[in-house]
Amino acid sequence: MKFFLDTADLTEIEEAAAWGVLAGVTTNPTLYARVGGKLTDFENHIKRICDVVGPECPVSAETVAMTRDQIVADGRRLAALAPNVVVKVPTMVEGLAATRTLADDGIRVNMTLCFTVPQAMLAARSGARYISPFIGRFDDISEDGIAQVAQIAEAVGNYDFTDSTVNGEQIEIIAASIRSANHVTQCALMGADVATVPFGVLKKMVKHPLTTAGIESFLNDWEKVK
Ligand code: E4P
């Protein structure tokens, strides 16, 4: 399973990249607003993220347009910022139509805000490169987010879906809206291709009290042999 960082915070991205485990970044309008981002600087900010992570790491930049033509125009502009930009498009009719056009242009799309198997099937058919089912937000309405993502991963895995770009890359499921290390465990067990995690969750994933105690006792004992 690959790890993407779910943030627009450059400091967090730089730190996670230095860990050597980062395979991509996902942003959204809320995450950009959270770091004090302004519309006029948005495209430069996406470029800066792309520079930090390097060309091999996909960086999702979301369009907020609501019509097919506008989504396509935004998507083309965003994709031109850097070769690793992936255009994030919400799951909706106009989004599907735009994804078909963008994907046929060779532009990779991450279809976001996906909550059900039928939505995921449509996203896959539209030529999207990534599908992002949300866990936490589903839990928030007293549904089982993990079970939904597992169903989506299984359903998409039943078919040999490739995206519509020239390379015909295999579609990947990005488990999104992850709120805990336990969510990551469940995603790994179900075989999700990618987990996009907030930096706080990534930091918690490293830790276990027995690991901390073990390091401490090894260091103490090493003092004795000096
Ligand atoms: C995914 O790409 C989204 O940016 C993200 O996971 C949303 O998470 P949230 O529900 O915690 O806002």
XYZ file of N, CA and C and ligand atoms in Angstrom:
690
model
N 0.842 -1.198 0.000
C 0.000 0.000 0.000
C 0.881 1.253 0.000
N 0.502 2.201 -0.858
C 1.263 3.454 -0.900
C 0.647 4.464 0.061
N 1.488 5.399 0.539
C 0.992 6.460 1.405
C 1.076 7.802 0.709
N -0.078 8.476 0.654
C -0.118 9.867 0.209
C -0.355 10.706 1.458
N 0.098 11.959 1.415
C -0.174 12.867 2.520
C -1.361 13.742 2.123
N -2.331 13.837 3.030
C -3.569 14.569 2.768
C -3.444 15.956 3.400
N -2.820 16.866 2.687
C -2.532 18.179 3.264
C -2.115 19.135 2.154
N -2.203 20.438 2.464
C -1.632 21.444 1.560
C -0.494 22.173 2.267
N -0.084 21.642 3.419
C 0.924 22.292 4.255
C 2.333 21.888 3.794
N 3.071 22.857 3.266
C 4.393 22.546 2.697
C 5.375 22.013 3.732
N 5.277 22.509 4.967
C 6.205 22.033 6.006
C 5.940 20.556 6.286
N 4.664 20.208 6.399
C 4.318 18.794 6.635
C 4.791 17.930 5.462
N 4.601 18.431 4.257
C 4.976 17.650 3.070
C 6.498 17.444 3.030
N 7.232 18.531 3.331
C 8.705 18.410 3.346
C 9.152 17.385 4.383
N 8.514 17.443 5.571
C 8.918 16.519 6.637
C 8.589 15.069 6.251
N 7.375 14.852 5.758
C 6.978 13.479 5.385
C 7.844 12.968 4.231
N 8.174 13.857 3.294
C 9.012 13.439 2.164
C 10.376 12.969 2.670
N 10.869 13.639 3.726
C 12.182 13.277 4.273
C 12.153 11.901 4.941
N 10.982 11.425 5.319
C 10.891 10.084 5.924
C 11.145 8.978 4.893
N 11.001 9.307 3.620
C 11.248 8.307 2.584
C 10.080 7.363 2.312
N 8.904 7.715 2.809
C 7.756 6.813 2.604
C 6.633 7.477 1.792
N 6.868 8.691 1.364
C 5.787 9.442 0.719
C 5.681 9.115 -0.767
N 4.468 8.755 -1.211
C 4.287 8.407 -2.624
C 3.377 9.388 -3.353
N 2.860 10.389 -2.634
C 1.978 11.352 -3.298
C 1.343 12.286 -2.293
N 0.609 13.273 -2.813
C -0.069 14.256 -1.957
C -1.473 14.471 -2.505
N -2.437 14.598 -1.590
C -3.782 15.009 -2.006
C -4.125 16.309 -1.296
N -4.677 17.240 -2.054
C -5.139 18.491 -1.449
C -6.626 18.636 -1.761
N -7.264 19.541 -1.070
C -8.639 19.921 -1.429
C -8.828 21.372 -1.009
N -9.935 22.005 -1.392
C -10.108 23.431 -1.075
C -10.041 23.712 0.423
N -10.572 22.810 1.239
C -10.549 23.010 2.694
C -9.113 22.978 3.218
N -8.345 22.032 2.733
C -6.954 21.920 3.194
C -6.139 23.141 2.769
N -6.440 23.673 1.575
C -5.722 24.866 1.107
C -6.132 26.080 1.946
N -7.412 26.203 2.249
C -7.870 27.323 3.089
C -7.239 27.226 4.475
N -7.074 25.990 4.975
C -6.516 25.779 6.320
C -5.089 26.308 6.460
N -4.330 26.305 5.380
C -2.956 26.840 5.473
C -2.903 28.324 5.094
N -4.078 28.960 5.057
C -4.137 30.399 4.763
C -3.955 30.708 3.289
N -4.194 29.723 2.425
C -3.998 29.910 0.987
C -4.971 30.925 0.392
N -4.526 31.607 -0.643
C -5.362 32.580 -1.354
C -5.498 32.130 -2.803
N -6.636 32.436 -3.394
C -6.919 32.023 -4.768
C -5.792 32.423 -5.728
N -5.308 33.653 -5.550
C -4.285 34.159 -6.478
C -2.979 33.364 -6.418
N -2.755 32.645 -5.293
C -1.485 31.927 -5.144
C -1.665 30.411 -5.322
N -2.920 30.000 -5.595
C -3.211 28.565 -5.589
C -2.314 27.776 -6.556
N -2.227 28.251 -7.784
C -1.465 27.464 -8.768
C 0.026 27.416 -8.423
N 0.547 28.538 -7.914
C 1.957 28.524 -7.479
C 2.161 27.558 -6.322
N 1.168 27.518 -5.434
C 1.271 26.614 -4.277
C 1.322 25.154 -4.743
N 0.485 24.828 -5.696
C 0.490 23.451 -6.234
C 1.850 23.161 -6.883
N 2.381 24.142 -7.597
C 3.704 23.945 -8.216
C 4.765 23.703 -7.146
N 4.681 24.461 -6.039
C 5.680 24.290 -4.966
C 5.586 22.877 -4.391
N 4.358 22.382 -4.187
C 4.191 21.017 -3.666
C 4.819 20.016 -4.651
N 4.554 20.220 -5.933
C 5.097 19.302 -6.950
C 6.623 19.313 -6.925
N 7.209 20.482 -6.728
C 8.679 20.574 -6.668
C 9.215 19.823 -5.466
N 8.533 19.961 -4.316
C 9.016 19.324 -3.087
C 8.999 17.801 -3.224
N 7.922 17.249 -3.764
C 7.796 15.782 -3.776
C 8.478 15.127 -4.979
N 8.724 15.918 -6.014
C 9.397 15.359 -7.192
C 8.425 14.755 -8.187
N 8.910 14.548 -9.417
C 8.024 14.181 -10.531
C 7.360 12.815 -10.419
N 7.921 11.943 -9.561
C 7.331 10.594 -9.460
C 6.107 10.562 -8.556
N 5.892 11.623 -7.773
C 4.800 11.626 -6.786
C 3.593 12.401 -7.301
N 2.462 11.736 -7.507
C 1.275 12.460 -7.957
C 0.756 13.431 -6.899
N 0.362 14.618 -7.358
C -0.176 15.655 -6.460
C -1.571 16.019 -6.949
N -2.575 15.721 -6.141
C -3.957 16.004 -6.553
C -4.324 17.447 -6.250
N -4.793 18.153 -7.285
C -5.263 19.541 -7.142
C -6.726 19.558 -7.589
N -7.581 20.103 -6.744
C -9.028 19.955 -6.988
C -9.616 21.143 -7.744
N -10.508 20.839 -8.673
C -11.273 21.885 -9.341
C -12.579 22.101 -8.569
N -13.019 23.365 -8.514
C -14.282 23.656 -7.825
C -15.361 24.030 -8.834
N -15.070 23.852 -10.126
C -16.059 24.184 -11.151
C -17.212 23.188 -11.119
N -18.373 23.627 -11.580
C -19.567 22.778 -11.511
C -20.086 22.356 -12.880
N -19.483 22.867 -13.940
C -19.940 22.456 -15.274
C -18.815 21.729 -15.995
N -19.222 20.853 -16.884
C -18.244 20.042 -17.605
C -17.177 20.890 -18.281
N -17.615 21.918 -19.020
C -16.637 22.715 -19.773
C -15.663 23.429 -18.849
N -16.195 23.944 -17.741
C -15.321 24.672 -16.816
C -14.367 23.708 -16.112
N -14.876 22.508 -15.749
C -13.995 21.512 -15.104
C -12.868 21.126 -16.067
N -13.236 20.949 -17.333
C -12.216 20.578 -18.329
C -11.186 21.707 -18.466
N -11.673 22.956 -18.520
C -10.748 24.095 -18.662
C -9.830 24.176 -17.445
N -10.421 24.068 -16.239
C -9.601 24.108 -15.005
C -8.609 22.957 -14.992
N -9.107 21.775 -15.353
C -8.277 20.569 -15.312
C -7.087 20.690 -16.236
N -7.320 21.225 -17.422
C -6.207 21.383 -18.386
C -5.177 22.362 -17.843
N -5.681 23.458 -17.220
C -4.752 24.459 -16.673
C -3.942 23.871 -15.519
N -4.641 23.145 -14.618
C -3.942 22.547 -13.466
C -2.916 21.521 -13.944
N -3.315 20.696 -14.902
C -2.412 19.633 -15.381
C -1.160 20.217 -16.036
N -1.295 21.449 -16.550
C -0.136 22.068 -17.226
C 0.876 22.612 -16.220
N 0.505 22.663 -14.942
C 1.407 23.244 -13.938
C 2.664 22.394 -13.741
N 2.481 21.078 -13.750
C 3.612 20.155 -13.533
C 3.187 18.773 -14.020
N 4.156 17.941 -14.424
C 3.787 16.622 -14.977
C 3.136 15.694 -13.962
N 3.351 15.966 -12.663
C 2.774 15.070 -11.645
C 1.444 15.558 -11.075
N 0.867 16.606 -11.668
C -0.449 17.051 -11.179
C -1.526 16.064 -11.624
N -2.361 15.689 -10.668
C -3.549 14.881 -10.939
C -4.747 15.778 -10.645
N -5.699 15.835 -11.558
C -6.835 16.728 -11.379
C -7.907 16.023 -10.558
N -8.269 16.662 -9.456
C -9.265 16.055 -8.567
C -10.641 16.600 -8.940
N -11.555 15.679 -9.193
C -12.886 16.056 -9.682
C -13.935 15.360 -8.821
N -14.951 16.096 -8.334
C -15.978 15.439 -7.519
C -16.841 14.466 -8.336
N -17.355 13.456 -7.646
C -18.224 12.472 -8.286
C -19.601 13.108 -8.518
N -19.869 13.469 -9.748
C -21.165 14.046 -10.147
C -21.234 13.942 -11.662
N -22.424 14.172 -12.232
C -22.595 13.959 -13.670
C -21.601 14.797 -14.479
N -21.543 16.108 -14.159
C -20.628 16.978 -14.908
C -19.174 16.532 -14.714
N -18.904 16.007 -13.519
C -17.552 15.543 -13.217
C -17.189 14.315 -14.038
N -18.146 13.406 -14.204
C -17.898 12.208 -15.015
C -17.616 12.601 -16.465
N -18.476 13.500 -16.979
C -18.313 13.918 -18.391
C -16.961 14.602 -18.585
N -16.600 15.451 -17.627
C -15.312 16.152 -17.734
C -14.157 15.175 -17.630
N -14.303 14.186 -16.747
C -13.235 13.195 -16.573
C -12.990 12.440 -17.866
N -14.063 12.092 -18.532
C -13.912 11.393 -19.831
C -13.070 12.224 -20.789
N -13.366 13.519 -20.880
C -12.602 14.390 -21.795
C -11.152 14.528 -21.338
N -10.967 14.791 -20.046
C -9.603 14.983 -19.528
C -8.779 13.710 -19.704
N -9.392 12.574 -19.350
C -8.660 11.305 -19.451
C -8.300 11.013 -20.898
N -9.232 11.302 -21.820
C -8.926 11.084 -23.238
C -7.811 12.008 -23.720
N -7.637 13.155 -23.016
C -6.523 14.067 -23.314
C -5.214 13.567 -22.724
N -5.277 12.496 -21.916
C -4.071 11.993 -21.261
C -3.835 12.603 -19.893
N -4.860 13.285 -19.357
C -4.723 13.921 -18.039
C -5.277 12.989 -16.969
N -4.474 12.762 -15.930
C -4.904 11.855 -14.867
C -5.891 12.543 -13.936
N -6.968 11.821 -13.616
C -8.028 12.368 -12.760
C -8.170 11.512 -11.506
N -8.341 12.203 -10.380
C -8.675 11.542 -9.113
C -10.133 11.878 -8.821
N -11.023 10.897 -8.958
C -12.443 11.170 -8.707
C -12.706 11.050 -7.219
N -13.115 12.185 -6.642
C -13.183 12.301 -5.189
C -14.628 12.333 -4.694
N -14.768 12.334 -3.382
C -16.086 12.336 -2.737
C -16.924 11.159 -3.226
N -16.289 10.008 -3.267
C -16.961 8.784 -3.711
C -17.385 7.994 -2.471
N -18.645 7.602 -2.421
C -19.155 6.940 -1.214
C -19.780 5.568 -1.474
N -20.046 5.237 -2.731
C -20.751 3.973 -2.975
C -20.102 3.196 -4.125
N -20.452 1.909 -4.208
C -19.941 1.077 -5.304
C -20.433 1.598 -6.661
N -21.741 1.923 -6.806
C -22.155 2.446 -8.125
C -21.394 3.708 -8.536
N -21.142 4.609 -7.579
C -20.358 5.809 -7.915
C -18.960 5.410 -8.385
N -18.353 4.454 -7.681
C -16.997 4.021 -8.040
C -16.976 3.368 -9.418
N -18.007 2.597 -9.732
C -18.072 1.945 -11.053
C -18.140 2.997 -12.162
N -18.945 4.038 -11.912
C -19.055 5.106 -12.916
C -17.722 5.843 -13.047
N -17.082 6.098 -11.911
C -15.781 6.786 -11.951
C -14.790 5.970 -12.764
N -14.777 4.666 -12.532
C -13.851 3.790 -13.257
C -14.152 3.822 -14.762
N -15.426 3.790 -15.103
C -15.821 3.814 -16.516
C -15.516 5.138 -17.201
N -15.473 6.202 -16.402
C -15.250 7.531 -16.998
C -13.793 7.736 -17.386
N -12.922 6.818 -16.955
C -11.504 6.936 -17.328
C -10.635 7.512 -16.241
N -11.179 7.632 -15.010
C -10.386 8.187 -13.905
C -9.181 7.292 -13.628
N -8.092 7.916 -13.178
C -6.875 7.170 -12.807
C -6.965 6.694 -11.365
N -7.575 7.529 -10.509
C -7.740 7.204 -9.082
C -9.201 7.400 -8.688
N -9.642 6.597 -7.722
C -10.973 6.783 -7.134
C -10.767 6.933 -5.629
N -11.365 7.980 -5.064
C -11.168 8.255 -3.638
C -12.451 8.078 -2.830
N -12.661 6.885 -2.271
C -13.763 6.722 -1.330
C -13.379 7.284 0.037
N -14.335 7.937 0.707
C -14.084 8.608 1.985
C -14.547 7.725 3.145
N -13.692 7.542 4.122
C -14.042 6.710 5.278
C -14.675 7.547 6.391
N -13.900 8.514 6.912
C -14.343 9.258 8.091
C -15.689 9.935 7.908
N -15.888 10.547 6.747
C -17.156 11.270 6.553
C -18.340 10.313 6.518
N -18.089 9.068 6.074
C -19.159 8.070 6.078
C -19.446 7.651 7.516
N -18.375 7.465 8.290
C -18.556 7.153 9.721
C -19.347 8.272 10.410
N -19.072 9.520 9.990
C -19.720 10.673 10.630
C -21.245 10.614 10.539
N -21.763 9.952 9.500
C -23.228 9.867 9.393
C -23.711 8.488 9.854
N -22.918 7.880 10.755
C -23.256 6.594 11.369
C -23.326 5.438 10.387
N -22.584 5.560 9.277
C -22.423 4.430 8.355
C -21.053 3.816 8.637
N -20.775 2.673 7.979
C -19.498 2.000 8.202
C -18.558 2.324 7.032
N -17.713 3.348 7.241
C -16.827 3.810 6.163
C -15.872 2.733 5.682
N -15.329 1.967 6.620
C -14.381 0.908 6.241
C -15.065 -0.141 5.367
N -16.282 -0.533 5.770
C -17.006 -1.553 4.984
C -17.273 -1.042 3.574
N -17.613 0.245 3.445
C -17.883 0.805 2.114
C -16.636 0.773 1.238
N -15.501 1.174 1.827
C -14.265 1.191 1.027
C -13.887 -0.231 0.628
N -14.095 -1.175 1.547
C -13.783 -2.580 1.231
C -14.639 -3.051 0.054
N -15.919 -2.686 0.064
C -16.805 -3.091 -1.040
C -16.348 -2.443 -2.348
N -15.970 -1.180 -2.260
C -15.529 -0.476 -3.475
C -14.244 -1.113 -4.018
N -13.299 -1.409 -3.106
C -12.039 -2.029 -3.549
C -12.315 -3.383 -4.195
N -13.222 -4.149 -3.602
C -13.534 -5.474 -4.146
C -14.217 -5.349 -5.513
N -15.197 -4.451 -5.591
C -15.947 -4.305 -6.847
C -15.045 -3.834 -7.976
N -14.215 -2.829 -7.700
C -13.318 -2.324 -8.759
C -12.313 -3.413 -9.134
N -11.859 -4.169 -8.120
C -10.888 -5.233 -8.369
C -11.449 -6.392 -9.189
N -12.783 -6.477 -9.298
C -13.391 -7.541 -10.100
C -13.151 -7.362 -11.594
N -12.731 -6.159 -11.970
C -12.578 -5.847 -13.391
C -11.173 -5.336 -13.660
N -10.782 -5.401 -14.908
C -9.433 -4.958 -15.275
C -9.508 -3.507 -15.736
N -9.878 -2.619 -14.801
C -10.035 -1.211 -15.180
C -8.681 -0.542 -15.345
N -8.494 0.075 -16.503
C -7.336 0.946 -16.673
C -7.880 2.332 -16.988
N -7.080 3.355 -16.700
C -7.553 4.696 -17.028
C -7.426 4.916 -18.528
N -7.904 6.083 -18.988
C -7.954 6.310 -20.437
C -6.749 7.054 -20.967
N -5.726 7.249 -20.112
C -4.562 7.971 -20.614
C -3.767 7.067 -21.560
N -2.842 7.663 -22.257
C -2.109 6.911 -23.284
C -1.445 5.649 -22.735
N -0.990 5.741 -21.476
C -0.300 4.581 -20.903
C -1.265 3.503 -20.435
N -2.540 3.829 -20.306
C -3.523 2.855 -19.831
C -3.135 2.291 -18.477
N -2.893 3.187 -17.503
C -2.460 2.740 -16.180
C -3.622 2.134 -15.403
N -3.279 1.179 -14.546
C -4.288 0.514 -13.713
C -4.918 1.524 -12.748
N -6.222 1.475 -12.628
C -6.906 2.367 -11.674
C -6.522 1.981 -10.251
N -6.329 2.985 -9.412
C -6.019 2.709 -8.013
C -7.060 3.349 -7.095
N -7.346 2.635 -6.006
C -8.270 3.141 -4.986
C -7.451 3.891 -3.936
N -7.828 5.134 -3.708
C -7.197 5.916 -2.628
C -8.187 5.962 -1.470
N -7.878 5.258 -0.391
C -8.722 5.359 0.802
C -8.497 6.742 1.405
N -9.566 7.542 1.493
C -9.444 8.939 1.919
C -10.285 9.191 3.169
N -10.175 10.411 3.660
C -10.889 10.793 4.890
C -10.544 9.812 6.011
N -9.234 9.601 6.150
C -8.724 8.681 7.174
C -8.484 9.461 8.457
N -8.972 8.919 9.551
C -8.892 9.672 10.815
C -7.998 9.005 11.862
N -7.565 7.763 11.629
C -6.806 7.067 12.682
C -5.867 6.027 12.067
N -4.893 5.605 12.885
C -3.993 4.538 12.441
C -4.779 3.239 12.248
N -5.835 3.064 13.042
C -6.649 1.860 12.868
C -7.334 1.843 11.491
N -7.750 3.011 11.008
C -8.287 3.071 9.644
C -7.241 2.548 8.648
N -5.973 2.922 8.884
C -4.902 2.480 7.977
C -4.777 0.952 8.023
N -4.841 0.403 9.242
C -4.789 -1.060 9.383
C -5.887 -1.717 8.545
N -7.096 -1.216 8.699
C -8.229 -1.818 7.982
C -8.059 -1.683 6.462
N -7.528 -0.545 6.033
C -7.321 -0.342 4.585
C -6.267 -1.308 4.044
N -5.201 -1.527 4.828
C -4.149 -2.449 4.392
C -4.699 -3.872 4.318
N -5.527 -4.241 5.291
C -6.074 -5.603 5.299
C -7.002 -5.846 4.106
N -7.706 -4.795 3.696
C -8.615 -4.991 2.554
C -7.873 -4.852 1.227
N -6.614 -4.393 1.286
C -5.831 -4.279 0.049
C -6.064 -3.001 -0.725
N -6.416 -1.913 -0.027
C -6.533 -0.621 -0.730
C -5.167 -0.270 -1.316
N -5.172 0.304 -2.524
C -3.891 0.594 -3.189
C -3.126 1.703 -2.483
N -3.874 2.704 -2.031
C -3.269 3.901 -1.448
C -4.078 4.311 -0.221
N -3.407 4.820 0.796
C -4.102 5.496 1.899
C -3.585 6.919 1.901
N -4.500 7.902 1.822
C -4.042 9.285 1.950
C -4.340 9.737 3.369
N -3.284 10.088 4.081
C -3.415 10.305 5.527
C -2.997 11.717 5.924
N -3.708 12.317 6.898
C -3.230 13.582 7.451
C -1.900 13.340 8.162
N -1.100 14.414 8.307
C 0.224 14.249 8.907
C 0.120 13.732 10.345
N -0.908 14.180 11.066
C -1.100 13.714 12.444
C -1.247 12.199 12.513
N -1.971 11.632 11.564
C -2.154 10.169 11.539
C -0.840 9.489 11.151
N -0.125 10.079 10.181
C 1.161 9.476 9.767
C 2.109 9.380 10.959
N 2.128 10.434 11.782
C 3.022 10.424 12.950
C 2.595 9.348 13.954
N 1.269 9.202 14.121
C 0.788 8.176 15.065
C 1.099 6.768 14.561
N 1.145 6.608 13.237
C 1.394 5.275 12.677
C 2.760 4.722 13.076
N 3.716 5.621 13.324
C 5.080 5.166 13.638
C 5.172 4.626 15.055
N 4.273 5.128 15.903
C 4.499 4.924 17.331
C 3.755 3.735 17.926
N 4.406 3.121 18.918
C 3.756 2.151 19.793
C 4.450 2.239 21.143
N 3.718 2.195 22.258
C 4.361 2.322 23.567
C 5.460 1.290 23.793
N 5.275 0.078 23.267
C 6.304 -0.953 23.460
C 7.561 -0.643 22.648
N 7.389 0.006 21.512
C 8.554 0.420 20.723
C 9.333 1.482 21.498
N 8.599 2.468 22.038
C 9.254 3.541 22.800
C 9.988 2.959 24.005
N 9.286 2.076 24.760
C 9.903 1.479 25.944
C 11.097 0.618 25.565
N 10.990 -0.102 24.454
C 12.082 -0.976 24.005
C 13.320 -0.171 23.643
N 13.122 0.933 22.931
C 14.264 1.783 22.556
C 14.941 2.299 23.827
N 14.099 2.746 24.776
C 14.640 3.313 26.010
C 15.468 2.273 26.773
N 14.929 1.041 26.899
C 15.671 0.026 27.671
C 16.940 -0.404 26.935
N 16.902 -0.462 25.606
C 18.137 -0.810 24.869
C 19.215 0.261 25.081
N 18.787 1.536 25.038
C 19.758 2.619 25.240
C 20.338 2.567 26.650
N 19.462 2.294 27.647
C 19.929 2.208 29.040
C 20.936 1.070 29.198
N 20.606 -0.085 28.627
C 21.489 -1.242 28.763
C 22.821 -1.036 28.038
N 22.736 -0.266 26.939
C 23.975 -0.004 26.187
C 24.944 0.840 27.016
N 24.356 1.683 27.863
C 25.198 2.488 28.748
C 26.021 1.579 29.658
N 25.402 0.432 30.071
C 26.065 -0.482 30.999
C 27.286 -1.172 30.375
N 27.267 -1.354 29.063
C 28.381 -2.078 28.447
C 29.535 -1.146 28.056
N 29.308 0.143 28.226
C 30.365 1.090 27.812
C 31.557 1.029 28.762
C -9.125 13.206 0.046
O -8.503 13.339 -0.971
C -9.648 14.317 0.871
O -8.816 15.429 0.715
C -9.659 14.016 2.348
O -9.252 12.716 2.635
C -10.867 14.471 3.065
O -10.756 14.131 4.424
P -11.702 14.712 5.562
O -13.005 14.009 5.488
O -10.984 14.414 6.827
O -11.844 16.183 5.285
